[in-house]
XYZ file of C-alpha atoms in Angstrom:
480
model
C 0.000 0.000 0.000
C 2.563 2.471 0.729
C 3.968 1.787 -2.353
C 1.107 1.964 -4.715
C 0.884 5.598 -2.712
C 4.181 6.838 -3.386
C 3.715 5.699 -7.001
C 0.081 8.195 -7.186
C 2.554 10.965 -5.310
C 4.926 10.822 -8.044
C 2.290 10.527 -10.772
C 0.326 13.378 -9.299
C 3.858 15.843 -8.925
C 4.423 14.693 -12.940
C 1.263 16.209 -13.657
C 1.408 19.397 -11.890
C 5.147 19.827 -13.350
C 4.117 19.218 -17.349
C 2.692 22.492 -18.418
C 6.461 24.279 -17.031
C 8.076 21.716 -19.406
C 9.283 23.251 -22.768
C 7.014 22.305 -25.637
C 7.033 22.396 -29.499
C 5.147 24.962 -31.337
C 2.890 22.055 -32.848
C 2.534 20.808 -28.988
C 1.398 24.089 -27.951
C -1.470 24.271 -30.098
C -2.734 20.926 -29.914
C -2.660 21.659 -26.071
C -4.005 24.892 -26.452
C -6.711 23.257 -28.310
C -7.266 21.231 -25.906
C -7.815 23.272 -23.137
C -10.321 25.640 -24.728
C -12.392 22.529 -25.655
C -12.341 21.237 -21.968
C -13.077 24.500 -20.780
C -16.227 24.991 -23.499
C -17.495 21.544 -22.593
C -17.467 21.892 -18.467
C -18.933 25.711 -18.803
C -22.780 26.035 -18.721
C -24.620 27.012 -21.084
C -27.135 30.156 -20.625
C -27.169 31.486 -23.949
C -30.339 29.583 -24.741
C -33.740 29.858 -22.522
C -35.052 26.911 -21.610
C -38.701 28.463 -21.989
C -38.846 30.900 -24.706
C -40.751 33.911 -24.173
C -44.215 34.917 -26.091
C -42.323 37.339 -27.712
C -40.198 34.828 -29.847
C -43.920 32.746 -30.159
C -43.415 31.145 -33.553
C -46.456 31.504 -35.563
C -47.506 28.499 -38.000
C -48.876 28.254 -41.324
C -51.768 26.773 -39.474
C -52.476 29.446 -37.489
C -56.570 31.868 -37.538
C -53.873 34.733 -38.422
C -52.100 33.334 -41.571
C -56.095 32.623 -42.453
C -57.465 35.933 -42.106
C -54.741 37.401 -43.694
C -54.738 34.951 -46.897
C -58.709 35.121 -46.262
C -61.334 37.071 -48.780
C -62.011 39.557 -45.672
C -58.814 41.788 -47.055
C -59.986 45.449 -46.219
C -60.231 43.412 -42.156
C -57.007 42.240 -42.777
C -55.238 45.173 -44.168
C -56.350 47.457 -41.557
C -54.857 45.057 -38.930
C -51.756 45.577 -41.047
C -52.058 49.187 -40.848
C -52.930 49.395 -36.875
C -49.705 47.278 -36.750
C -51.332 44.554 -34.285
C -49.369 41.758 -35.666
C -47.208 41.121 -32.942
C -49.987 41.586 -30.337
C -52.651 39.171 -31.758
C -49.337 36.544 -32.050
C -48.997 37.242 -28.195
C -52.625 36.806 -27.669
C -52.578 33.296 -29.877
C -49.841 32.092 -27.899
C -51.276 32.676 -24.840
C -55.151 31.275 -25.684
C -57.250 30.914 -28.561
C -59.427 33.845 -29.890
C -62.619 33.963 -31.586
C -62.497 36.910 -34.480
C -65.617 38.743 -35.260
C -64.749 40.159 -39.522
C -66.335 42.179 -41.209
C -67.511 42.173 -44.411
C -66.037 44.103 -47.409
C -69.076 45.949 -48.394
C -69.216 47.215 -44.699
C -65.782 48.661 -44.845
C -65.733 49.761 -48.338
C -69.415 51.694 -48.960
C -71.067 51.315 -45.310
C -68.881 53.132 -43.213
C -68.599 56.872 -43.646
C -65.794 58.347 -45.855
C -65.071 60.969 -43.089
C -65.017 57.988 -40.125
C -62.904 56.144 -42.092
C -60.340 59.233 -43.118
C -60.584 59.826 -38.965
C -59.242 56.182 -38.684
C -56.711 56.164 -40.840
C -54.790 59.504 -39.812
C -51.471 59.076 -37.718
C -52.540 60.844 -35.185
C -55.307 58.451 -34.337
C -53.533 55.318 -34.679
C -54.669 54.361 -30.489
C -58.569 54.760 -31.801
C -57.707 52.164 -34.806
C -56.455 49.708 -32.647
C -59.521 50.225 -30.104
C -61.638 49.654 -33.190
C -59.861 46.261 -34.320
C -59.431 44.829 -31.211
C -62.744 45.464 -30.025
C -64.007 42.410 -32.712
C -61.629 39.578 -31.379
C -62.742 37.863 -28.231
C -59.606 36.166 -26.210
C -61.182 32.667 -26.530
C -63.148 30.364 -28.368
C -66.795 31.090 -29.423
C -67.977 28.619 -31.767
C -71.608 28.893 -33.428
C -72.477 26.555 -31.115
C -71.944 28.431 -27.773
C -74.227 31.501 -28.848
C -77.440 31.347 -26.327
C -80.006 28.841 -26.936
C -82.902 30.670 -25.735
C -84.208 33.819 -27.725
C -84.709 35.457 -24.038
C -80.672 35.250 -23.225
C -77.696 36.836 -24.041
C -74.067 35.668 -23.365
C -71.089 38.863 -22.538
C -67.971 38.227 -23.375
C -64.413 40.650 -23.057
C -62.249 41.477 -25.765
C -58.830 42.399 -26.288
C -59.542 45.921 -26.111
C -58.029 46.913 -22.405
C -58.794 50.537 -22.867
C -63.229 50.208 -22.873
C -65.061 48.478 -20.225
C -67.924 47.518 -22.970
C -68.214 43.717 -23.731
C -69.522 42.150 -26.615
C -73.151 40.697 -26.623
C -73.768 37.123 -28.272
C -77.801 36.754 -28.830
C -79.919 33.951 -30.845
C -83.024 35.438 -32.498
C -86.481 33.402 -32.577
C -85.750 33.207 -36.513
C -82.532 31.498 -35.859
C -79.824 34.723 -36.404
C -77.172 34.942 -34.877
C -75.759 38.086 -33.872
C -73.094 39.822 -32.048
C -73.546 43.374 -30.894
C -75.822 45.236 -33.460
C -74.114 43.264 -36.357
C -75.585 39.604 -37.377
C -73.677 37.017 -37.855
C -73.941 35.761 -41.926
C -71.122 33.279 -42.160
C -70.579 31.480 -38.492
C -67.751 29.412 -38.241
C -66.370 30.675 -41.583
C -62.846 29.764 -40.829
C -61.724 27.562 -38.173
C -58.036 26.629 -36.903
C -56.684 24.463 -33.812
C -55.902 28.394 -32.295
C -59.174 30.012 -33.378
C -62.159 30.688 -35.636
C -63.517 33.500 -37.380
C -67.121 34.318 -38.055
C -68.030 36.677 -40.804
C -70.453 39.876 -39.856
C -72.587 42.703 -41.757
C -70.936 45.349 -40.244
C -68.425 47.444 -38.283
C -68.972 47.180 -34.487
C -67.604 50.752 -33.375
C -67.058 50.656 -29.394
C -68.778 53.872 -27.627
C -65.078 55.110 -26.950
C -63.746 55.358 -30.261
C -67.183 57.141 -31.438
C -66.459 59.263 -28.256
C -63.100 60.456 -29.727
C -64.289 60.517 -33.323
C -67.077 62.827 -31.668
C -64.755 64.778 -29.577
C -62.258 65.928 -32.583
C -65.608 66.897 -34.457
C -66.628 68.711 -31.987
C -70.331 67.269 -32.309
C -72.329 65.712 -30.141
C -74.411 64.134 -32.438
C -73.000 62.233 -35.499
C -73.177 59.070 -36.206
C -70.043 56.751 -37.799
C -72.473 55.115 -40.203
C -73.416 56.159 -43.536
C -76.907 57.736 -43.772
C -79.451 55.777 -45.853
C -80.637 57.359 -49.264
C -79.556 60.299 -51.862
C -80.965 63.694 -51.314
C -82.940 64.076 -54.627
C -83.337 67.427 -56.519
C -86.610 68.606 -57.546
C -86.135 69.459 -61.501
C -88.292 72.362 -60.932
C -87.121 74.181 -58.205
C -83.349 72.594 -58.380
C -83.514 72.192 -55.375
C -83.532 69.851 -52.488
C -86.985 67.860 -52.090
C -88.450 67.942 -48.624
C -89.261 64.707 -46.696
C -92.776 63.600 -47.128
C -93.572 62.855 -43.968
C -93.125 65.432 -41.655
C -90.204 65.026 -38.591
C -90.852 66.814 -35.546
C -87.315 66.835 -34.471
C -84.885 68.323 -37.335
C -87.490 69.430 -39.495
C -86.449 72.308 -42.016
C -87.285 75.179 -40.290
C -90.616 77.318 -42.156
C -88.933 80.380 -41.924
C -87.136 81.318 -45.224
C -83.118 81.830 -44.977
C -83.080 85.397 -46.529
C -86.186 86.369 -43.860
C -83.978 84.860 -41.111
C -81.378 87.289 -42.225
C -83.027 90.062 -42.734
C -82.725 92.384 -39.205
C -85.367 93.389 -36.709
C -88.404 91.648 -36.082
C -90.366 89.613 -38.038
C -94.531 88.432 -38.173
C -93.616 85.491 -40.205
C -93.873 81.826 -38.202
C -90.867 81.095 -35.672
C -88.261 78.164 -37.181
C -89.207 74.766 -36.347
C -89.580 73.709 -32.591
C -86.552 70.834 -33.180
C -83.227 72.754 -34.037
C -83.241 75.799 -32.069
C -85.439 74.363 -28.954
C -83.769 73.449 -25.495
C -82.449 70.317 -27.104
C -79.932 72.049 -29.211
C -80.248 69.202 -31.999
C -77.767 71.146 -34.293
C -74.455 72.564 -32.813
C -74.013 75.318 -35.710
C -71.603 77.179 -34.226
C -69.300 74.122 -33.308
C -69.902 72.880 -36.579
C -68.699 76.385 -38.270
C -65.760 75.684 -36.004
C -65.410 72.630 -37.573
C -65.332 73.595 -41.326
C -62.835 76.059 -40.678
C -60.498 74.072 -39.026
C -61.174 71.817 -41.751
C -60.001 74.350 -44.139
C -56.761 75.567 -42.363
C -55.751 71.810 -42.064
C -57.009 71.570 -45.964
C -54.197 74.055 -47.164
C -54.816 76.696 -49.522
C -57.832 78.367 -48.032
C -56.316 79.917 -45.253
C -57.547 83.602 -46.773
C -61.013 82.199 -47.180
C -60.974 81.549 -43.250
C -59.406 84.269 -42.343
C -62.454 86.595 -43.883
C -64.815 84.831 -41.937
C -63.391 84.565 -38.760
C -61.623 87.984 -38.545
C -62.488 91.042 -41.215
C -66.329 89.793 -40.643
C -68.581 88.255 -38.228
C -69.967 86.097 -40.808
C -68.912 82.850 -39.116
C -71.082 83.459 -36.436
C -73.933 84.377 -38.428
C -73.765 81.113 -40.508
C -73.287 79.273 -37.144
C -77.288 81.068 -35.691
C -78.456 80.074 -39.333
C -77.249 76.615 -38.657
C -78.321 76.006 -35.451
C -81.574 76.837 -36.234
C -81.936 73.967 -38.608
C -80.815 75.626 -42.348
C -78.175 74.179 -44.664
C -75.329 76.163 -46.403
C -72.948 75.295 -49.685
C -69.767 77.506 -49.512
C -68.156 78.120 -52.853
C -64.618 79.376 -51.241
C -62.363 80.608 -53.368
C -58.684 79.380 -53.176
C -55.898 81.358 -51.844
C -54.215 82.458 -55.180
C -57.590 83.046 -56.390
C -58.154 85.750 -53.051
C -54.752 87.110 -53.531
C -55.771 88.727 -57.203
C -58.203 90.658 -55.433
C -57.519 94.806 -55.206
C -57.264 96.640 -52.002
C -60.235 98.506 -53.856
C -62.688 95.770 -53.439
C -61.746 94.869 -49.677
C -61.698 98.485 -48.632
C -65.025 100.108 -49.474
C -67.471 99.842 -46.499
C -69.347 96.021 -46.197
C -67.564 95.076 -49.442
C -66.176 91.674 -47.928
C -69.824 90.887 -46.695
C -71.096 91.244 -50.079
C -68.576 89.385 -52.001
C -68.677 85.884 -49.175
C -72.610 86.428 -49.111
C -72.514 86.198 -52.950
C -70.527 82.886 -52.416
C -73.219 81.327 -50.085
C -75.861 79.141 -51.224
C -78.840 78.471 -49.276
C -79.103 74.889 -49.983
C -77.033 71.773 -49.707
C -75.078 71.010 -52.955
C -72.314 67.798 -52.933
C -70.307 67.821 -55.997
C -72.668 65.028 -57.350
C -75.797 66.814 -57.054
C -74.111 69.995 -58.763
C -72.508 67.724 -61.643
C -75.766 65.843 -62.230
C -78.023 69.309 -62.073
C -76.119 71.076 -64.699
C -75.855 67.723 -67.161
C -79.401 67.083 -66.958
C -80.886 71.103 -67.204
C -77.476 72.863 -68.679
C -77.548 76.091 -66.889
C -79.222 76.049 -62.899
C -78.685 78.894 -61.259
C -78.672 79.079 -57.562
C -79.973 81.115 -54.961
C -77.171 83.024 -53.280
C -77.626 85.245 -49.635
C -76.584 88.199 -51.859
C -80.514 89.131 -52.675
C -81.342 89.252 -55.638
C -78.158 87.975 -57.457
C -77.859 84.191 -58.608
C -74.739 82.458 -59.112
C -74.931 80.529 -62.850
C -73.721 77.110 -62.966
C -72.988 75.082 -66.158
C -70.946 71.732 -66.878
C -67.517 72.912 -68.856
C -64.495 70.020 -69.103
C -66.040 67.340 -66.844
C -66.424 69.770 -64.422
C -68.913 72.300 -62.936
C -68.162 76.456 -63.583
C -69.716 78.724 -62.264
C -69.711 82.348 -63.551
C -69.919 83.480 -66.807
C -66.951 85.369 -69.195
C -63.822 86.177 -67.442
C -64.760 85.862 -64.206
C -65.912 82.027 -64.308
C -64.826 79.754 -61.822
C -64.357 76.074 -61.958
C -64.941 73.402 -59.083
C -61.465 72.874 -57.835
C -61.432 70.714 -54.405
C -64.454 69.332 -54.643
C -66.517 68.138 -51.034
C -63.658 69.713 -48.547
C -66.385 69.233 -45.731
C -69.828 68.047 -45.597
C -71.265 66.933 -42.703
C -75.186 66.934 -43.630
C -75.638 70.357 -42.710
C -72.826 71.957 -44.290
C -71.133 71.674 -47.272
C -67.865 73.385 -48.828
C -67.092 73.387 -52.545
C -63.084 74.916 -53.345
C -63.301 77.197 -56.559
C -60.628 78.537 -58.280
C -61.754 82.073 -58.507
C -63.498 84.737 -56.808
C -67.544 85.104 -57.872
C -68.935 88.489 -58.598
C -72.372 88.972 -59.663
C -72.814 90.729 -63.108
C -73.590 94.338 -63.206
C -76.506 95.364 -65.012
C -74.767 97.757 -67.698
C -77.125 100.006 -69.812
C -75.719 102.693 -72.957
C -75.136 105.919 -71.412
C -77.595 108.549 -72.632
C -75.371 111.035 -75.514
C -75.145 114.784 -74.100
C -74.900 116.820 -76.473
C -72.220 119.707 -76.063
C -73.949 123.385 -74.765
C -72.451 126.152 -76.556
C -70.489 128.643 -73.903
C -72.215 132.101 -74.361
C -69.365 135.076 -72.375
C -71.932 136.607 -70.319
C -71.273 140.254 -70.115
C -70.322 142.045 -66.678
C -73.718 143.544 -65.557
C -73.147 146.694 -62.611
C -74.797 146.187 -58.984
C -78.575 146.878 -58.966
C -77.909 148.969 -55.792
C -75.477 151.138 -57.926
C -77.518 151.218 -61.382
C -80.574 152.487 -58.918
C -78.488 155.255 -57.757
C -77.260 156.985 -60.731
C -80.728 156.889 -62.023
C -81.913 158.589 -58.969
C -78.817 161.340 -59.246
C -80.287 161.638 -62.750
C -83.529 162.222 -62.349
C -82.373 164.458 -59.283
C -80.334 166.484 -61.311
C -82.703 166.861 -64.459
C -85.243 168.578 -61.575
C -83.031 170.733 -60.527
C -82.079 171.947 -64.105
C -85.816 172.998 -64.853
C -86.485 174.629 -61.495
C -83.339 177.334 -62.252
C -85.542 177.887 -65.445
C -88.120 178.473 -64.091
C-alpha cells in the first residue's frame, strides 16, 4: 500500500510539473486546443432559454392569423396591417385561442362613412384604430355553437380591447340569427383553426369610446359613424332639395325662409321649427362652423377664405345662428391664389367683404354630385345666393362644374372639402362676382359757352338813375 501511494505521489507531482516543461510549437497548439475545448465543454450554457418567451412565439402556417390574412375579408385584414397589431394578436394566440368577429367588405368599403374612415386612418389616431380592431376579437373560443339557446338570453364576453369596459353581446333570435352586438352574424364558423375561428359579420362594431373620440375631434355631439341611408334628390323644378314627405318633428327644415332669417329686426312670419333651435340644441351650428374652418386651415390653400370669416367679418357666427336653427349652407370658397388677385379697392369700401362671401353662399345643400348631375341634366341652374337678388350661374364645362360666366368664371377645384349633412364646402378657383346690369349711357350733347357780359350792382344802377332824375329837376327849377 505504501507503495502503490508513493507511485500516485509521483504521478500526481508529474502532472502538476508538465505544463512548465518546454514544448514544441505544434505541442502548444494541440494543447491549447485542448484546453479551450475542456473548458467549453465543463462551462454552462445560458445562452439559450429553456422556456422561450411569447415574444419569440413562432407563428404556424396553421395558425386563424395566416387565415385571415390569406382570407377574402382583405380590407379586415389590411387594416390590422395598418394598426400594426401583428405582434400583439401573435402574443394573444400564444397565450389562448381567440374567436375573431370580420367584417364584411361591403361594410368597410361603402357602409362606413368616408369621413369615419379618413378619422381612422390619420397618424394621429392610430390608439382609436387599434380600439376599433381589437374590439371584434374575443380572447377565446366562441364557436356557433356556444351563442345562447334561448331567444330570451344573451351571453357577454371581453375582448382584447383593455382601454373600454364595454363587452360584446352574443344573442340567438327566434328566426334562428345569430348576432353579435348590433351586427348579425352571416357566415358562423367561416374559418376555423386548432388556435381560433372566425365568423363573418354585416358590419363594423364601433365601441362607444372610439365614437367618443371621433365625436370629440368633431366637436359634435351628435354624429353618427355610419353612412346615412338614401340620396338627397333634386326637384327638376325648383333645383332644389326635395323635402321629406312625412313630416319630422325633431330636425325638421325650419318654415322660416333663410333670406327672412337674415333680414334684421323683427319679423310676423312663423318662428323656425320647434326641433333645431329648442332646449335640445339638436344642431351645434356654431361648433360645426368651427369645424369647417379648421377643416379648411388643415385643408391648405384656403387659409384667406378663413381668415375673412373669422376675422375682417362676423360672418362665421352668423352662418353658425343660421345653422343652429336647422338651415343648410354650400360655400363656394375661393382658393388662396384666387383671393390674392383681389384689389385693395374691393376689400376696402365699407361692407364690401360681406357682399362678395354672401354672394358665395348658397342656401341649400349642394355635394359635388348633385351639382354635376343638375347642370348635365338642365345645362344652366342657377342658384340662390344670400346676396338678394343675385344668382350664381352654374354650367358643366371640361367634366367639371363652372360657375360664372366670361372672365370671371370659376371652376370646381377641391371638390366636397367638408360636408357633414348640414354643411357643405365646394373649393373654386376664382373669386364670384355677380354681373352688373350695364345700360348705354344717354349722348349729351355739347352746350355752346355764351361770355356773359359784366352787368353793374342793382344797388349802384338804382343810384345813378336817382342822381339823374335828381339832377334833371333841378335843371328845370333854375328855369323856371
Amino acid at each position: 500500500m505504501p507503495h502503490f501511494s508513493r507511485e500516485r505521489e509521483r504521478d500526481r507531482e508529474s502532472k502538476l510539473l508538465l505544463p512548465s516543461l518546454p514544448l514544441s510549437a505544434m505541442d502548444s497548439q494541440i494543447y491549447g486546443a485542448t484546453i479551450l475545448l475542456l473548458l467549453f465543454l465543463t462551462s454552462p450554457i445560458t445562452a439559450l432559454p429553456k422556456n422561450p418567451t411569447p415574444n419569440s412565439a413562432q407563428i404556424n402556417s396553421n395558425s386563424v392569423l395566416v387565415a385571415l390574412l390569406d382570407s377574402h375579408y382583405t380590407e379586415l385584414s389590411e387594416l390590422v396591417e395598418k394598426a400594426l397589431l401583428l405582434q400583439t394578436l401573435e402574443q394573444a394566440v400564444a397565450n389562448h385561442n381567440i374567436t375573431i368577429f370580420a367584417p364584411k367588405n361591403e361594410a368597410l368599403e361603402r357602409a362606413m362613412d368616408p369621413e369615419f374612415k379618413r378619422f381612422l386612418l390619420e397618424p394621429g389616431n392610430l390608439k382609436s384604430l387599434q380600439k376599433l380592431l381589437l374590439f371584434h376579437i374575443i380572447p377565446g373560443r366562441v364557436g356557433s355553437n356556444h351563442w345562447p339557446k334561448d331567444s330570451s338570453e344573451t351571453s357577454l364576453h371581453n375582448t382584447l380591447c383593455k382601454d373600454t369596459h364595454e363587452q360584446l353581446t352574443l344573442h340567438h333570435a327566434k328566426s334562428g340569427v345569430k348576432s353579435v352586438g348590433l351586427a348579425n352574424v352571416v357566415r358562423p364558423d367561416d374559418v376555423v383553426r386548432a388556435d381560433g375561428l372566425i365568423h363573418g359579420i354585416e358590419r363594423l362594431l364601433v365601441p362607444r369610446s372610439v365614437q367618443e373620440d371621433f365625436n370629440r375631434r368633431r366637436s359634435l355631439r351628435s354624429i353618427s359613424a355610419v353612412l346615412p341611408e338614401g340620396a338627397p334628390e333634386v326637384d327638376p323644378r325648383t333645383h332644389r332639395l326635395k323635402k321629406p314627405a312625412s313630416p319630422v318633428p325633431v330636425g325638421s327644415a325650419p318654415v322660416l325662409p333663410i333670406f327672412d332669417a337674415l333680414a334684421p329686426g323683427p319679423s310676423l312670419a312663423p318662428a323656425p321649427a320647434p326641433g333645431p333651435g329648442g332646449p335640445h340644441h339638436h344642431f351645434d351650428g356654431h361648433s360645426q362652423v368651427k369645424d369647417f374652418i379648421q377643416t379648411l386651415l388643415h385643408y391648405g390653400g384656403y387659409n384667406e377664405m378663413a381668415d375673412i370669416l373669422v376675422n375682417l367679418t362676423s360672418l362665421a357666427t352668423e352662418m353658425g345662428k343660421l345653422v343652429s336653427e336647422g338651415y343648410v349652407l354650400t360655400v363656394l370658397a375661393p382658393n388662396d391664389e384666387a383671393m390674392a388677385k383681389l384689389t385693395t379697392d374691393q376689400l376696402s369700401e365699407p361692407g364690401a367683404p360681406e357682399q362678395i362671401m354672401y354672394y358665395h353662399l348658397i342656401p341649400e345643400y349642394q355635394t359635388e354630385e348633385s351639382m354635376y348631375n343638375s347642370v348635365r341634366r338642365f345645362g344652366k341652374v342657377r342658384y340662390d345666393t344670400l346676396r338678394l337678388p343675385h344668382k350664381v350661374v352654374a354650367e358643366e364645362a371640361d367634366g367639371s362644374v363652372k360657375f360664372g360666366q366670361g372672365d370671371g368664371a370659376a371652376y370646381l377645384f377641391d371638390p366636397d372639402i367638408y360636408t357633414d349633412g348640414r354643411i357643405s364646402v365646394q373649393g373654386i378657383d376664382g373669386v364670384l362676382f355677380p354681373a352688373e346690369e350695364t345700360t348705354p349711357a344717354a349722348k349729351v350733347s355739347p352746350v355752346a359757352k355764351v361770355a356773359a357780359k359784366p352787368r353793374r350792382g342793382k344797388l349802384l344802377e338804382v343810384t345813378c338813375r336817382m342822381l339823374w332824375a335828381f339832377g334833371q329837376e333841378s335843371r328845370l327849377t333854375s328855369c323856371h
